Amino acid sequence: EPRDVLVGRSKVLERIDCELEEVSAGKTAALWLTGPPGHGKTRLLREARLRAQLRGLEVVEARFGPGGGPGSTLREQILKFARGRRDAFTWLEPLDEAHGGSPEERAARAVQSYFAEDSPALVLCLDDVEHSDGSGRILVDALVVEAVRRERAGAQGRGLGIFVASTKGPQGRGTKGCAQRLRALSMREG
């Protein structure tokens, strides 16, 4: 489709490919695309999803909208993707309030559970995450912080790729370097 052509985004596409290569090798990668509406964040996120699938990676795509609604939490969207393979997503169990602790503590335990599992790498493509539920946003920030920490440490194990599109950047401390602000393209670039 002509409307699906990506023009003027070669550097971002190269970064997406590099990040996916890392995830395929059992490492972590985080890329947070920011910018005003209409600058191509969602289209780049779809491209990241497609490229991850072509590499044989498991991909969860979640989209958020204002007001939420049933099935709109990040946890619910990930479990919907699981389709009967809930054992592959047991790392989400610590998010249940029955496990006690603050949302931040539960998210930290879920992140640690993710990396403790011996399961295939996962790529999360999260669109308009600023509209995510509060606990979902806390989980996203915890995953991004840990992914960046592991990336800097050169840690290997279970791969994780987090690709986020949002009008706002990451909130977690230690996320410097994962945000890519998109600018409008001029007619010369298009």
PDB file of C-alpha atoms in Angstrom:
ATOM      1  CA  GLU A   1       0.000   0.000   0.000  1.00  0.00           C
ATOM      2  CA  PRO A   2       1.408   3.430  -0.892  1.00  0.00           C
ATOM      3  CA  ARG A   3       0.228   4.864   2.423  1.00  0.00           C
ATOM      4  CA  ASP A   4       2.358   2.286   4.233  1.00  0.00           C
ATOM      5  CA  VAL A   5       5.661   3.430   2.731  1.00  0.00           C
ATOM      6  CA  LEU A   6       8.076   4.778   5.317  1.00  0.00           C
ATOM      7  CA  VAL A   7       9.918   7.803   3.988  1.00  0.00           C
ATOM      8  CA  GLY A   8      12.616   9.719   5.825  1.00  0.00           C
ATOM      9  CA  ARG A   9      12.806   7.311   8.757  1.00  0.00           C
ATOM     10  CA  SER A  10      15.826   5.215   7.759  1.00  0.00           C
ATOM     11  CA  LYS A  11      17.764   5.991  10.965  1.00  0.00           C
ATOM     12  CA  VAL A  12      14.855   4.938  13.168  1.00  0.00           C
ATOM     13  CA  LEU A  13      14.349   1.785  11.082  1.00  0.00           C
ATOM     14  CA  GLU A  14      18.052   0.955  11.441  1.00  0.00           C
ATOM     15  CA  ARG A  15      17.733   1.369  15.200  1.00  0.00           C
ATOM     16  CA  ILE A  16      14.666  -0.898  15.249  1.00  0.00           C
ATOM     17  CA  ASP A  17      16.627  -3.563  13.351  1.00  0.00           C
ATOM     18  CA  CYS A  18      19.595  -3.251  15.727  1.00  0.00           C
ATOM     19  CA  GLU A  19      17.329  -3.525  18.764  1.00  0.00           C
ATOM     20  CA  LEU A  20      15.597  -6.615  17.349  1.00  0.00           C
ATOM     21  CA  GLU A  21      18.975  -8.218  16.652  1.00  0.00           C
ATOM     22  CA  GLU A  22      19.819  -7.756  20.338  1.00  0.00           C
ATOM     23  CA  VAL A  23      16.521  -9.326  21.432  1.00  0.00           C
ATOM     24  CA  SER A  24      17.098 -12.296  19.099  1.00  0.00           C
ATOM     25  CA  ALA A  25      20.490 -12.783  20.789  1.00  0.00           C
ATOM     26  CA  GLY A  26      18.921 -13.007  24.278  1.00  0.00           C
ATOM     27  CA  LYS A  27      19.509  -9.399  25.238  1.00  0.00           C
ATOM     28  CA  THR A  28      17.168  -6.541  26.038  1.00  0.00           C
ATOM     29  CA  ALA A  29      16.247  -3.482  24.029  1.00  0.00           C
ATOM     30  CA  ALA A  30      13.982  -0.521  24.641  1.00  0.00           C
ATOM     31  CA  LEU A  31      12.908   2.117  22.152  1.00  0.00           C
ATOM     32  CA  TRP A  32      10.389   4.770  23.141  1.00  0.00           C
ATOM     33  CA  LEU A  33       9.104   6.778  20.181  1.00  0.00           C
ATOM     34  CA  THR A  34       7.782  10.183  21.207  1.00  0.00           C
ATOM     35  CA  GLY A  35       6.299  13.115  19.380  1.00  0.00           C
ATOM     36  CA  PRO A  36       3.070  14.891  18.567  1.00  0.00           C
ATOM     37  CA  PRO A  37       0.173  13.045  16.916  1.00  0.00           C
ATOM     38  CA  GLY A  38       0.662  12.464  13.204  1.00  0.00           C
ATOM     39  CA  HIS A  39       4.461  12.148  13.207  1.00  0.00           C
ATOM     40  CA  GLY A  40       4.486   8.421  12.403  1.00  0.00           C
ATOM     41  CA  LYS A  41       4.896   6.770  15.807  1.00  0.00           C
ATOM     42  CA  THR A  42       2.146   4.206  15.257  1.00  0.00           C
ATOM     43  CA  ARG A  43       3.379   3.368  11.755  1.00  0.00           C
ATOM     44  CA  LEU A  44       6.920   2.799  13.044  1.00  0.00           C
ATOM     45  CA  LEU A  45       5.541   0.633  15.840  1.00  0.00           C
ATOM     46  CA  ARG A  46       3.693  -1.500  13.276  1.00  0.00           C
ATOM     47  CA  GLU A  47       6.936  -1.802  11.318  1.00  0.00           C
ATOM     48  CA  ALA A  48       8.779  -2.923  14.482  1.00  0.00           C
ATOM     49  CA  ARG A  49       6.084  -5.555  15.073  1.00  0.00           C
ATOM     50  CA  LEU A  50       6.319  -6.825  11.498  1.00  0.00           C
ATOM     51  CA  ARG A  51      10.121  -6.985  11.555  1.00  0.00           C
ATOM     52  CA  ALA A  52      10.051  -8.831  14.900  1.00  0.00           C
ATOM     53  CA  GLN A  53       7.558 -11.369  13.540  1.00  0.00           C
ATOM     54  CA  LEU A  54       9.694 -11.896  10.442  1.00  0.00           C
ATOM     55  CA  ARG A  55      12.573 -12.785  12.798  1.00  0.00           C
ATOM     56  CA  GLY A  56      10.360 -15.391  14.485  1.00  0.00           C
ATOM     57  CA  LEU A  57      10.013 -13.471  17.743  1.00  0.00           C
ATOM     58  CA  GLU A  58       6.854 -13.603  19.856  1.00  0.00           C
ATOM     59  CA  VAL A  59       5.159 -10.222  19.680  1.00  0.00           C
ATOM     60  CA  VAL A  60       2.435  -8.739  21.864  1.00  0.00           C
ATOM     61  CA  GLU A  61       0.807  -5.643  20.433  1.00  0.00           C
ATOM     62  CA  ALA A  62      -1.265  -3.498  22.790  1.00  0.00           C
ATOM     63  CA  ARG A  63      -3.090  -0.293  21.952  1.00  0.00           C
ATOM     64  CA  PHE A  64      -4.517   2.072  24.506  1.00  0.00           C
ATOM     65  CA  GLY A  65      -7.142   4.761  24.160  1.00  0.00           C
ATOM     66  CA  PRO A  66      -8.555   7.493  26.355  1.00  0.00           C
ATOM     67  CA  GLY A  67     -11.010   6.213  28.929  1.00  0.00           C
ATOM     68  CA  GLY A  68      -9.860   2.593  28.919  1.00  0.00           C
ATOM     69  CA  GLY A  69     -12.716   0.112  29.189  1.00  0.00           C
ATOM     70  CA  PRO A  70     -12.993  -3.653  29.637  1.00  0.00           C
ATOM     71  CA  GLY A  71      -9.888  -5.516  28.513  1.00  0.00           C
ATOM     72  CA  SER A  72      -7.878  -2.320  28.272  1.00  0.00           C
ATOM     73  CA  THR A  73      -5.243  -2.940  30.926  1.00  0.00           C
ATOM     74  CA  LEU A  74      -1.782  -3.969  29.809  1.00  0.00           C
ATOM     75  CA  ARG A  75      -2.024  -7.206  31.760  1.00  0.00           C
ATOM     76  CA  GLU A  76      -5.366  -8.087  30.118  1.00  0.00           C
ATOM     77  CA  GLN A  77      -4.012  -7.353  26.650  1.00  0.00           C
ATOM     78  CA  ILE A  78      -0.936  -9.530  27.218  1.00  0.00           C
ATOM     79  CA  LEU A  79      -3.069 -12.384  28.575  1.00  0.00           C
ATOM     80  CA  LYS A  80      -5.437 -12.053  25.598  1.00  0.00           C
ATOM     81  CA  PHE A  81      -2.424 -12.625  23.371  1.00  0.00           C
ATOM     82  CA  ALA A  82      -1.530 -15.749  25.383  1.00  0.00           C
ATOM     83  CA  ARG A  83      -4.654 -17.560  24.090  1.00  0.00           C
ATOM     84  CA  GLY A  84      -4.558 -20.587  26.336  1.00  0.00           C
ATOM     85  CA  ARG A  85      -0.794 -20.489  26.836  1.00  0.00           C
ATOM     86  CA  ARG A  86      -1.056 -18.819  30.221  1.00  0.00           C
ATOM     87  CA  ASP A  87       1.871 -20.902  31.499  1.00  0.00           C
ATOM     88  CA  ALA A  88       4.080 -18.881  29.147  1.00  0.00           C
ATOM     89  CA  PHE A  89       3.023 -15.700  30.926  1.00  0.00           C
ATOM     90  CA  THR A  90       3.243 -16.728  34.585  1.00  0.00           C
ATOM     91  CA  TRP A  91       5.595 -13.794  35.087  1.00  0.00           C
ATOM     92  CA  LEU A  92       2.448 -11.620  35.254  1.00  0.00           C
ATOM     93  CA  GLU A  93       1.117 -13.367  38.384  1.00  0.00           C
ATOM     94  CA  PRO A  94       2.962 -11.081  40.858  1.00  0.00           C
ATOM     95  CA  LEU A  95       0.875  -8.182  39.509  1.00  0.00           C
ATOM     96  CA  ASP A  96      -2.202  -9.568  41.264  1.00  0.00           C
ATOM     97  CA  GLU A  97      -3.108  -7.459  44.310  1.00  0.00           C
ATOM     98  CA  ALA A  98      -3.444 -10.688  46.320  1.00  0.00           C
ATOM     99  CA  HIS A  99       0.358 -10.876  46.296  1.00  0.00           C
ATOM    100  CA  GLY A 100       0.526  -7.693  48.366  1.00  0.00           C
ATOM    101  CA  GLY A 101       2.753  -4.673  48.099  1.00  0.00           C
ATOM    102  CA  SER A 102       2.444  -1.451  46.191  1.00  0.00           C
ATOM    103  CA  PRO A 103       1.894  -1.410  42.415  1.00  0.00           C
ATOM    104  CA  GLU A 104       5.588  -0.524  42.034  1.00  0.00           C
ATOM    105  CA  GLU A 105       6.676  -3.491  44.189  1.00  0.00           C
ATOM    106  CA  ARG A 106       4.375  -5.877  42.290  1.00  0.00           C
ATOM    107  CA  ALA A 107       5.699  -4.579  38.948  1.00  0.00           C
ATOM    108  CA  ALA A 108       9.303  -5.061  40.125  1.00  0.00           C
ATOM    109  CA  ARG A 109       8.515  -8.668  41.130  1.00  0.00           C
ATOM    110  CA  ALA A 110       6.840  -9.310  37.764  1.00  0.00           C
ATOM    111  CA  VAL A 111       9.888  -7.970  35.918  1.00  0.00           C
ATOM    112  CA  GLN A 112      12.209 -10.193  37.961  1.00  0.00           C
ATOM    113  CA  SER A 113       9.909 -13.167  37.244  1.00  0.00           C
ATOM    114  CA  TYR A 114      10.058 -12.421  33.525  1.00  0.00           C
ATOM    115  CA  PHE A 115      13.849 -12.615  33.426  1.00  0.00           C
ATOM    116  CA  ALA A 116      13.930 -15.677  35.719  1.00  0.00           C
ATOM    117  CA  GLU A 117      11.777 -17.727  33.332  1.00  0.00           C
ATOM    118  CA  ASP A 118      13.418 -19.905  30.709  1.00  0.00           C
ATOM    119  CA  SER A 119      11.089 -18.921  27.888  1.00  0.00           C
ATOM    120  CA  PRO A 120      11.442 -17.476  24.403  1.00  0.00           C
ATOM    121  CA  ALA A 121      12.172 -13.791  23.909  1.00  0.00           C
ATOM    122  CA  LEU A 122       9.208 -11.451  23.805  1.00  0.00           C
ATOM    123  CA  VAL A 123       8.667  -8.161  21.991  1.00  0.00           C
ATOM    124  CA  LEU A 124       6.089  -5.742  23.372  1.00  0.00           C
ATOM    125  CA  CYS A 125       4.747  -3.118  20.941  1.00  0.00           C
ATOM    126  CA  LEU A 126       2.740  -0.630  22.986  1.00  0.00           C
ATOM    127  CA  ASP A 127       0.859   2.198  21.292  1.00  0.00           C
ATOM    128  CA  ASP A 128      -0.424   5.338  23.024  1.00  0.00           C
ATOM    129  CA  VAL A 129       0.858   4.049  26.354  1.00  0.00           C
ATOM    130  CA  GLU A 130       0.079   7.390  27.994  1.00  0.00           C
ATOM    131  CA  HIS A 131      -3.559   6.155  27.992  1.00  0.00           C
ATOM    132  CA  SER A 132      -2.635   2.898  29.739  1.00  0.00           C
ATOM    133  CA  ASP A 133      -4.032   2.080  33.141  1.00  0.00           C
ATOM    134  CA  GLY A 134      -1.905   3.225  36.098  1.00  0.00           C
ATOM    135  CA  SER A 135      -0.585  -0.231  36.959  1.00  0.00           C
ATOM    136  CA  GLY A 136       0.156  -0.892  33.289  1.00  0.00           C
ATOM    137  CA  ARG A 137       2.196   2.288  33.024  1.00  0.00           C
ATOM    138  CA  ILE A 138       4.091   1.310  36.177  1.00  0.00           C
ATOM    139  CA  LEU A 139       4.826  -2.111  34.629  1.00  0.00           C
ATOM    140  CA  VAL A 140       5.972  -0.532  31.352  1.00  0.00           C
ATOM    141  CA  ASP A 141       8.310   1.832  33.212  1.00  0.00           C
ATOM    142  CA  ALA A 142       9.682  -1.053  35.331  1.00  0.00           C
ATOM    143  CA  LEU A 143      10.278  -3.179  32.222  1.00  0.00           C
ATOM    144  CA  VAL A 144      11.983  -0.310  30.388  1.00  0.00           C
ATOM    145  CA  VAL A 145      14.214   0.546  33.365  1.00  0.00           C
ATOM    146  CA  GLU A 146      15.277  -3.103  33.748  1.00  0.00           C
ATOM    147  CA  ALA A 147      15.766  -3.524  29.993  1.00  0.00           C
ATOM    148  CA  VAL A 148      18.012  -0.448  29.879  1.00  0.00           C
ATOM    149  CA  ARG A 149      19.902  -1.623  32.997  1.00  0.00           C
ATOM    150  CA  ARG A 150      20.471  -5.084  31.513  1.00  0.00           C
ATOM    151  CA  GLU A 151      21.433  -3.595  28.141  1.00  0.00           C
ATOM    152  CA  ARG A 152      24.081  -1.377  29.767  1.00  0.00           C
ATOM    153  CA  ALA A 153      25.394  -4.310  31.798  1.00  0.00           C
ATOM    154  CA  GLY A 154      25.592  -6.544  28.726  1.00  0.00           C
ATOM    155  CA  ALA A 155      23.383  -9.114  30.471  1.00  0.00           C
ATOM    156  CA  GLN A 156      22.130 -12.067  28.459  1.00  0.00           C
ATOM    157  CA  GLY A 157      19.353 -14.523  29.092  1.00  0.00           C
ATOM    158  CA  ARG A 158      15.742 -14.145  28.140  1.00  0.00           C
ATOM    159  CA  GLY A 159      15.436 -11.486  25.460  1.00  0.00           C
ATOM    160  CA  LEU A 160      12.956  -8.654  25.781  1.00  0.00           C
ATOM    161  CA  GLY A 161      12.190  -5.873  23.347  1.00  0.00           C
ATOM    162  CA  ILE A 162       9.975  -2.973  24.343  1.00  0.00           C
ATOM    163  CA  PHE A 163       8.826  -0.631  21.605  1.00  0.00           C
ATOM    164  CA  VAL A 164       6.595   2.170  22.850  1.00  0.00           C
ATOM    165  CA  ALA A 165       4.812   4.976  21.010  1.00  0.00           C
ATOM    166  CA  SER A 166       3.620   7.876  23.118  1.00  0.00           C
ATOM    167  CA  THR A 167       3.303  11.632  23.095  1.00  0.00           C
ATOM    168  CA  LYS A 168       5.269  11.581  26.380  1.00  0.00           C
ATOM    169  CA  GLY A 169       8.638  10.000  27.113  1.00  0.00           C
ATOM    170  CA  PRO A 170       9.483   7.366  29.734  1.00  0.00           C
ATOM    171  CA  GLN A 171       9.035   8.293  33.388  1.00  0.00           C
ATOM    172  CA  GLY A 172      11.378   5.809  35.043  1.00  0.00           C
ATOM    173  CA  ARG A 173      14.808   6.782  36.303  1.00  0.00           C
ATOM    174  CA  GLY A 174      17.609   5.148  34.351  1.00  0.00           C
ATOM    175  CA  THR A 175      15.848   5.282  30.985  1.00  0.00           C
ATOM    176  CA  LYS A 176      18.139   7.818  29.359  1.00  0.00           C
ATOM    177  CA  GLY A 177      18.952   6.940  25.775  1.00  0.00           C
ATOM    178  CA  CYS A 178      15.905   4.822  24.985  1.00  0.00           C
ATOM    179  CA  ALA A 179      13.687   7.709  23.830  1.00  0.00           C
ATOM    180  CA  GLN A 180      13.651   8.749  20.181  1.00  0.00           C
ATOM    181  CA  ARG A 181      11.762  11.990  19.556  1.00  0.00           C
ATOM    182  CA  LEU A 182      10.266  12.083  16.087  1.00  0.00           C
ATOM    183  CA  ARG A 183      10.198  15.349  14.216  1.00  0.00           C
ATOM    184  CA  ALA A 184       7.985  16.360  11.365  1.00  0.00           C
ATOM    185  CA  LEU A 185       9.445  15.580   7.964  1.00  0.00           C
ATOM    186  CA  SER A 186       9.897  18.385   5.474  1.00  0.00           C
ATOM    187  CA  MET A 187       8.739  18.018   1.885  1.00  0.00           C
ATOM    188  CA  ARG A 188      12.395  17.610   0.842  1.00  0.00           C
ATOM    189  CA  GLU A 189      12.723  14.511   3.050  1.00  0.00           C
ATOM    190  CA  GLY A 190       9.431  13.018   1.873  1.00  0.00           C
TER     191      GLY A 190
END
